[in-house]
Amino acid sequence: AQSVTQPDIHITVSEGASLELRCNYSYGATPYLFWYVQSPGQGLQLLLKYFSGDTLVQGIKGFEAEFKRSQSSFNLRKPSVHWSDAAEYFCAVGPRFGNEKLTFGTGTRLTIIP
Amino acid sequence: DVKVTQSSRYLVKRTGEKVFLECVQDMDHENMFWYRQDPGLGLRLIYFSYDVKMKEKGDIPEGYSVSREKKERFSLILESASTNQTSMYLCATKDPPGQGDYEQYFGPGTRLTVT
């Protein structure tokens, strides 16, 4: 069965520092890959997605993610975080064919300190 | 822009009550989903629907049912609410396979408390 692991439950970084959130997946084939962000009290918003092609994908709000097939990873990065990036981040995988079920990781909560 | 609305942001119900959570989308998407979100567990799929009157169980359907009588509306029903169903419930929609951008669009969520 497919699974998504986000090993960091909570990360704290200083404003202006770089950020990397980890995501590893277990899947029978190369899936579609997503990162979503959830601000407090809000629904989920798509940051970026990977379907095929260039393994470094750019998203909204200055985020990027790199797909590494050999490591089954899809880590999210940002070179310089802003206080408004404080939120919970979810990695998700979905099938290229068949039903539309997405499998989500357990999330990483990001705290920004001044 | 896709708009997904959920009938309530906060809801408090008593144990044993029948609870209806409503989700409405305005983008003519065929696929709709209900998730529950709990700390440390992420999002777990309860049910999804790929057409009117069509539904499939997700990972945790026990204690829930759904209804989709119109394309734009997908309802989650708790037949007899229990305290372990206290959670955040999120609705999502998307285009069917091979169409659109494959993104799931989420509503703002309903935080349900069962006392």
PDB file of N, CA, C and O in Angstrom, chain B residues 34-77:
ATOM      1  N   TRP B  34     -14.470  13.664   0.829  1.00  0.00           N
ATOM      2  CA  TRP B  34     -14.537  14.063   2.237  1.00  0.00           C
ATOM      3  C   TRP B  34     -13.359  13.437   2.986  1.00  0.00           C
ATOM      4  O   TRP B  34     -13.134  12.225   2.918  1.00  0.00           O
ATOM      5  N   TYR B  35     -12.633  14.316   3.695  1.00  0.00           N
ATOM      6  CA  TYR B  35     -11.517  13.891   4.539  1.00  0.00           C
ATOM      7  C   TYR B  35     -11.804  14.312   5.976  1.00  0.00           C
ATOM      8  O   TYR B  35     -12.503  15.285   6.222  1.00  0.00           O
ATOM      9  N   ARG B  36     -11.175  13.598   6.900  1.00  0.00           N
ATOM     10  CA  ARG B  36     -11.086  14.133   8.241  1.00  0.00           C
ATOM     11  C   ARG B  36      -9.620  14.336   8.584  1.00  0.00           C
ATOM     12  O   ARG B  36      -8.748  13.587   8.106  1.00  0.00           O
ATOM     13  N   GLN B  37      -9.369  15.382   9.363  1.00  0.00           N
ATOM     14  CA  GLN B  37      -8.011  15.748   9.712  1.00  0.00           C
ATOM     15  C   GLN B  37      -7.858  15.736  11.223  1.00  0.00           C
ATOM     16  O   GLN B  37      -8.598  16.424  11.944  1.00  0.00           O
ATOM     17  N   ASP B  38      -6.897  14.969  11.702  1.00  0.00           N
ATOM     18  CA  ASP B  38      -6.633  14.872  13.128  1.00  0.00           C
ATOM     19  C   ASP B  38      -5.139  15.083  13.385  1.00  0.00           C
ATOM     20  O   ASP B  38      -4.309  14.626  12.577  1.00  0.00           O
ATOM     21  N   PRO B  39      -4.799  15.737  14.474  1.00  0.00           N
ATOM     22  CA  PRO B  39      -3.381  15.987  14.766  1.00  0.00           C
ATOM     23  C   PRO B  39      -2.578  14.696  14.767  1.00  0.00           C
ATOM     24  O   PRO B  39      -2.962  13.695  15.371  1.00  0.00           O
ATOM     25  N   GLY B  40      -1.448  14.739  14.075  1.00  0.00           N
ATOM     26  CA  GLY B  40      -0.567  13.579  14.034  1.00  0.00           C
ATOM     27  C   GLY B  40      -0.983  12.498  13.065  1.00  0.00           C
ATOM     28  O   GLY B  40      -0.234  11.536  12.856  1.00  0.00           O
ATOM     29  N   LEU B  41      -2.164  12.631  12.467  1.00  0.00           N
ATOM     30  CA  LEU B  41      -2.658  11.612  11.527  1.00  0.00           C
ATOM     31  C   LEU B  41      -2.804  12.154  10.125  1.00  0.00           C
ATOM     32  O   LEU B  41      -3.067  11.391   9.187  1.00  0.00           O
ATOM     33  N   GLY B  42      -2.657  13.450   9.937  1.00  0.00           N
ATOM     34  CA  GLY B  42      -2.821  14.033   8.611  1.00  0.00           C
ATOM     35  C   GLY B  42      -4.261  13.967   8.148  1.00  0.00           C
ATOM     36  O   GLY B  42      -5.200  13.971   8.956  1.00  0.00           O
ATOM     37  N   LEU B  43      -4.447  13.887   6.848  1.00  0.00           N
ATOM     38  CA  LEU B  43      -5.785  13.782   6.255  1.00  0.00           C
ATOM     39  C   LEU B  43      -6.062  12.341   5.883  1.00  0.00           C
ATOM     40  O   LEU B  43      -5.224  11.680   5.257  1.00  0.00           O
ATOM     41  N   ARG B  44      -7.233  11.890   6.240  1.00  0.00           N
ATOM     42  CA  ARG B  44      -7.639  10.536   5.893  1.00  0.00           C
ATOM     43  C   ARG B  44      -8.956  10.592   5.134  1.00  0.00           C
ATOM     44  O   ARG B  44      -9.889  11.284   5.534  1.00  0.00           O
ATOM     45  N   LEU B  45      -9.011   9.832   4.045  1.00  0.00           N
ATOM     46  CA  LEU B  45     -10.164   9.875   3.160  1.00  0.00           C
ATOM     47  C   LEU B  45     -11.316   9.055   3.741  1.00  0.00           C
ATOM     48  O   LEU B  45     -11.143   7.878   4.046  1.00  0.00           O
ATOM     49  N   ILE B  46     -12.489   9.684   3.831  1.00  0.00           N
ATOM     50  CA  ILE B  46     -13.671   9.003   4.360  1.00  0.00           C
ATOM     51  C   ILE B  46     -14.465   8.374   3.208  1.00  0.00           C
ATOM     52  O   ILE B  46     -14.732   7.179   3.180  1.00  0.00           O
ATOM     53  N   TYR B  47     -14.876   9.218   2.266  1.00  0.00           N
ATOM     54  CA  TYR B  47     -15.615   8.789   1.085  1.00  0.00           C
ATOM     55  C   TYR B  47     -15.255   9.691  -0.075  1.00  0.00           C
ATOM     56  O   TYR B  47     -14.851  10.835   0.128  1.00  0.00           O
ATOM     57  N   PHE B  48     -15.438   9.190  -1.291  1.00  0.00           N
ATOM     58  CA  PHE B  48     -15.389  10.072  -2.435  1.00  0.00           C
ATOM     59  C   PHE B  48     -16.464   9.684  -3.446  1.00  0.00           C
ATOM     60  O   PHE B  48     -17.038   8.591  -3.391  1.00  0.00           O
ATOM     61  N   SER B  49     -16.722  10.623  -4.342  1.00  0.00           N
ATOM     62  CA  SER B  49     -17.775  10.448  -5.337  1.00  0.00           C
ATOM     63  C   SER B  49     -17.248  10.924  -6.675  1.00  0.00           C
ATOM     64  O   SER B  49     -16.647  11.990  -6.771  1.00  0.00           O
ATOM     65  N   TYR B  50     -17.486  10.113  -7.714  1.00  0.00           N
ATOM     66  CA  TYR B  50     -16.995  10.502  -9.026  1.00  0.00           C
ATOM     67  C   TYR B  50     -18.123  10.841  -9.989  1.00  0.00           C
ATOM     68  O   TYR B  50     -17.913  11.066 -11.175  1.00  0.00           O
ATOM     69  N   ASP B  51     -19.345  10.864  -9.463  1.00  0.00           N
ATOM     70  CA  ASP B  51     -20.480  11.275 -10.285  1.00  0.00           C
ATOM     71  C   ASP B  51     -21.698  11.354  -9.377  1.00  0.00           C
ATOM     72  O   ASP B  51     -21.698  10.814  -8.256  1.00  0.00           O
ATOM     73  N   VAL B  52     -22.753  11.949  -9.905  1.00  0.00           N
ATOM     74  CA  VAL B  52     -23.988  12.017  -9.122  1.00  0.00           C
ATOM     75  C   VAL B  52     -24.450  10.605  -8.786  1.00  0.00           C
ATOM     76  O   VAL B  52     -24.415   9.706  -9.624  1.00  0.00           O
ATOM     77  N   LYS B  53     -24.826  10.438  -7.558  1.00  0.00           N
ATOM     78  CA  LYS B  53     -25.330   9.168  -7.010  1.00  0.00           C
ATOM     79  C   LYS B  53     -24.267   8.066  -6.974  1.00  0.00           C
ATOM     80  O   LYS B  53     -24.578   6.928  -6.631  1.00  0.00           O
ATOM     81  N   MET B  54     -23.033   8.381  -7.317  1.00  0.00           N
ATOM     82  CA  MET B  54     -21.963   7.391  -7.247  1.00  0.00           C
ATOM     83  C   MET B  54     -21.060   7.721  -6.065  1.00  0.00           C
ATOM     84  O   MET B  54     -20.737   8.891  -5.837  1.00  0.00           O
ATOM     85  N   LYS B  55     -20.635   6.701  -5.337  1.00  0.00           N
ATOM     86  CA  LYS B  55     -19.770   6.928  -4.185  1.00  0.00           C
ATOM     87  C   LYS B  55     -18.880   5.712  -3.985  1.00  0.00           C
ATOM     88  O   LYS B  55     -19.225   4.594  -4.384  1.00  0.00           O
ATOM     89  N   GLU B  56     -17.748   5.961  -3.364  1.00  0.00           N
ATOM     90  CA  GLU B  56     -16.849   4.874  -3.000  1.00  0.00           C
ATOM     91  C   GLU B  56     -16.289   5.132  -1.622  1.00  0.00           C
ATOM     92  O   GLU B  56     -16.027   6.288  -1.261  1.00  0.00           O
ATOM     93  N   LYS B  57     -16.082   4.063  -0.880  1.00  0.00           N
ATOM     94  CA  LYS B  57     -15.502   4.184   0.446  1.00  0.00           C
ATOM     95  C   LYS B  57     -14.037   4.546   0.345  1.00  0.00           C
ATOM     96  O   LYS B  57     -13.325   4.089  -0.542  1.00  0.00           O
ATOM     97  N   GLY B  58     -13.625   5.366   1.295  1.00  0.00           N
ATOM     98  CA  GLY B  58     -12.222   5.675   1.420  1.00  0.00           C
ATOM     99  C   GLY B  58     -11.570   4.780   2.452  1.00  0.00           C
ATOM    100  O   GLY B  58     -11.938   3.607   2.585  1.00  0.00           O
ATOM    101  N   ASP B  59     -10.650   5.333   3.206  1.00  0.00           N
ATOM    102  CA  ASP B  59      -9.900   4.535   4.169  1.00  0.00           C
ATOM    103  C   ASP B  59     -10.629   4.342   5.497  1.00  0.00           C
ATOM    104  O   ASP B  59     -10.406   3.354   6.187  1.00  0.00           O
ATOM    105  N   ILE B  60     -11.489   5.287   5.851  1.00  0.00           N
ATOM    106  CA  ILE B  60     -12.137   5.231   7.173  1.00  0.00           C
ATOM    107  C   ILE B  60     -13.629   5.534   7.058  1.00  0.00           C
ATOM    108  O   ILE B  60     -14.134   6.479   7.655  1.00  0.00           O
ATOM    109  N   PRO B  61     -14.408   4.713   6.356  1.00  0.00           N
ATOM    110  CA  PRO B  61     -15.825   5.023   6.155  1.00  0.00           C
ATOM    111  C   PRO B  61     -16.743   4.675   7.317  1.00  0.00           C
ATOM    112  O   PRO B  61     -17.902   5.106   7.347  1.00  0.00           O
ATOM    113  N   GLU B  62     -16.239   3.917   8.283  1.00  0.00           N
ATOM    114  CA  GLU B  62     -17.113   3.419   9.345  1.00  0.00           C
ATOM    115  C   GLU B  62     -17.706   4.580  10.140  1.00  0.00           C
ATOM    116  O   GLU B  62     -17.000   5.475  10.584  1.00  0.00           O
ATOM    117  N   GLY B  63     -19.016   4.538  10.321  1.00  0.00           N
ATOM    118  CA  GLY B  63     -19.714   5.569  11.079  1.00  0.00           C
ATOM    119  C   GLY B  63     -20.172   6.749  10.238  1.00  0.00           C
ATOM    120  O   GLY B  63     -20.798   7.677  10.757  1.00  0.00           O
ATOM    121  N   TYR B  64     -19.881   6.694   8.940  1.00  0.00           N
ATOM    122  CA  TYR B  64     -20.233   7.781   8.032  1.00  0.00           C
ATOM    123  C   TYR B  64     -21.005   7.245   6.834  1.00  0.00           C
ATOM    124  O   TYR B  64     -20.859   6.086   6.458  1.00  0.00           O
ATOM    125  N   SER B  65     -21.790   8.119   6.222  1.00  0.00           N
ATOM    126  CA  SER B  65     -22.376   7.852   4.922  1.00  0.00           C
ATOM    127  C   SER B  65     -22.343   9.160   4.142  1.00  0.00           C
ATOM    128  O   SER B  65     -22.024  10.213   4.705  1.00  0.00           O
ATOM    129  N   VAL B  66     -22.637   9.074   2.858  1.00  0.00           N
ATOM    130  CA  VAL B  66     -22.603  10.268   2.018  1.00  0.00           C
ATOM    131  C   VAL B  66     -23.799  10.278   1.084  1.00  0.00           C
ATOM    132  O   VAL B  66     -24.458   9.262   0.862  1.00  0.00           O
ATOM    133  N   SER B  67     -24.035  11.464   0.542  1.00  0.00           N
ATOM    134  CA  SER B  67     -25.121  11.623  -0.423  1.00  0.00           C
ATOM    135  C   SER B  67     -24.686  12.622  -1.480  1.00  0.00           C
ATOM    136  O   SER B  67     -24.122  13.669  -1.166  1.00  0.00           O
ATOM    137  N   ARG B  68     -24.954  12.246  -2.732  1.00  0.00           N
ATOM    138  CA  ARG B  68     -24.674  13.180  -3.820  1.00  0.00           C
ATOM    139  C   ARG B  68     -25.833  13.108  -4.806  1.00  0.00           C
ATOM    140  O   ARG B  68     -25.833  12.308  -5.725  1.00  0.00           O
ATOM    141  N   GLU B  69     -26.790  13.968  -4.604  1.00  0.00           N
ATOM    142  CA  GLU B  69     -27.976  14.025  -5.444  1.00  0.00           C
ATOM    143  C   GLU B  69     -27.805  15.006  -6.597  1.00  0.00           C
ATOM    144  O   GLU B  69     -28.453  14.868  -7.638  1.00  0.00           O
ATOM    145  N   LYS B  70     -26.945  15.996  -6.415  1.00  0.00           N
ATOM    146  CA  LYS B  70     -26.639  16.958  -7.465  1.00  0.00           C
ATOM    147  C   LYS B  70     -25.126  17.061  -7.608  1.00  0.00           C
ATOM    148  O   LYS B  70     -24.388  16.849  -6.649  1.00  0.00           O
ATOM    149  N   LYS B  71     -24.706  17.406  -8.803  1.00  0.00           N
ATOM    150  CA  LYS B  71     -23.277  17.407  -9.094  1.00  0.00           C
ATOM    151  C   LYS B  71     -22.508  18.345  -8.178  1.00  0.00           C
ATOM    152  O   LYS B  71     -21.386  18.051  -7.777  1.00  0.00           O
ATOM    153  N   GLU B  72     -23.089  19.473  -7.841  1.00  0.00           N
ATOM    154  CA  GLU B  72     -22.342  20.483  -7.098  1.00  0.00           C
ATOM    155  C   GLU B  72     -22.343  20.257  -5.584  1.00  0.00           C
ATOM    156  O   GLU B  72     -21.634  20.950  -4.865  1.00  0.00           O
ATOM    157  N   ARG B  73     -23.100  19.310  -5.097  1.00  0.00           N
ATOM    158  CA  ARG B  73     -23.275  19.165  -3.650  1.00  0.00           C
ATOM    159  C   ARG B  73     -22.951  17.752  -3.196  1.00  0.00           C
ATOM    160  O   ARG B  73     -23.436  16.772  -3.746  1.00  0.00           O
ATOM    161  N   PHE B  74     -22.130  17.680  -2.149  1.00  0.00           N
ATOM    162  CA  PHE B  74     -21.713  16.376  -1.605  1.00  0.00           C
ATOM    163  C   PHE B  74     -21.841  16.468  -0.091  1.00  0.00           C
ATOM    164  O   PHE B  74     -21.188  17.297   0.550  1.00  0.00           O
ATOM    165  N   SER B  75     -22.692  15.620   0.458  1.00  0.00           N
ATOM    166  CA  SER B  75     -22.996  15.694   1.891  1.00  0.00           C
ATOM    167  C   SER B  75     -22.374  14.525   2.628  1.00  0.00           C
ATOM    168  O   SER B  75     -22.398  13.390   2.147  1.00  0.00           O
ATOM    169  N   LEU B  76     -21.844  14.823   3.792  1.00  0.00           N
ATOM    170  CA  LEU B  76     -21.324  13.788   4.700  1.00  0.00           C
ATOM    171  C   LEU B  76     -22.295  13.674   5.860  1.00  0.00           C
ATOM    172  O   LEU B  76     -22.692  14.689   6.443  1.00  0.00           O
ATOM    173  N   ILE B  77     -22.669  12.429   6.186  1.00  0.00           N
ATOM    174  CA  ILE B  77     -23.682  12.197   7.215  1.00  0.00           C
ATOM    175  C   ILE B  77     -23.099  11.334   8.322  1.00  0.00           C
ATOM    176  O   ILE B  77     -22.504  10.281   8.041  1.00  0.00           O
TER     177      ILE B  77
END
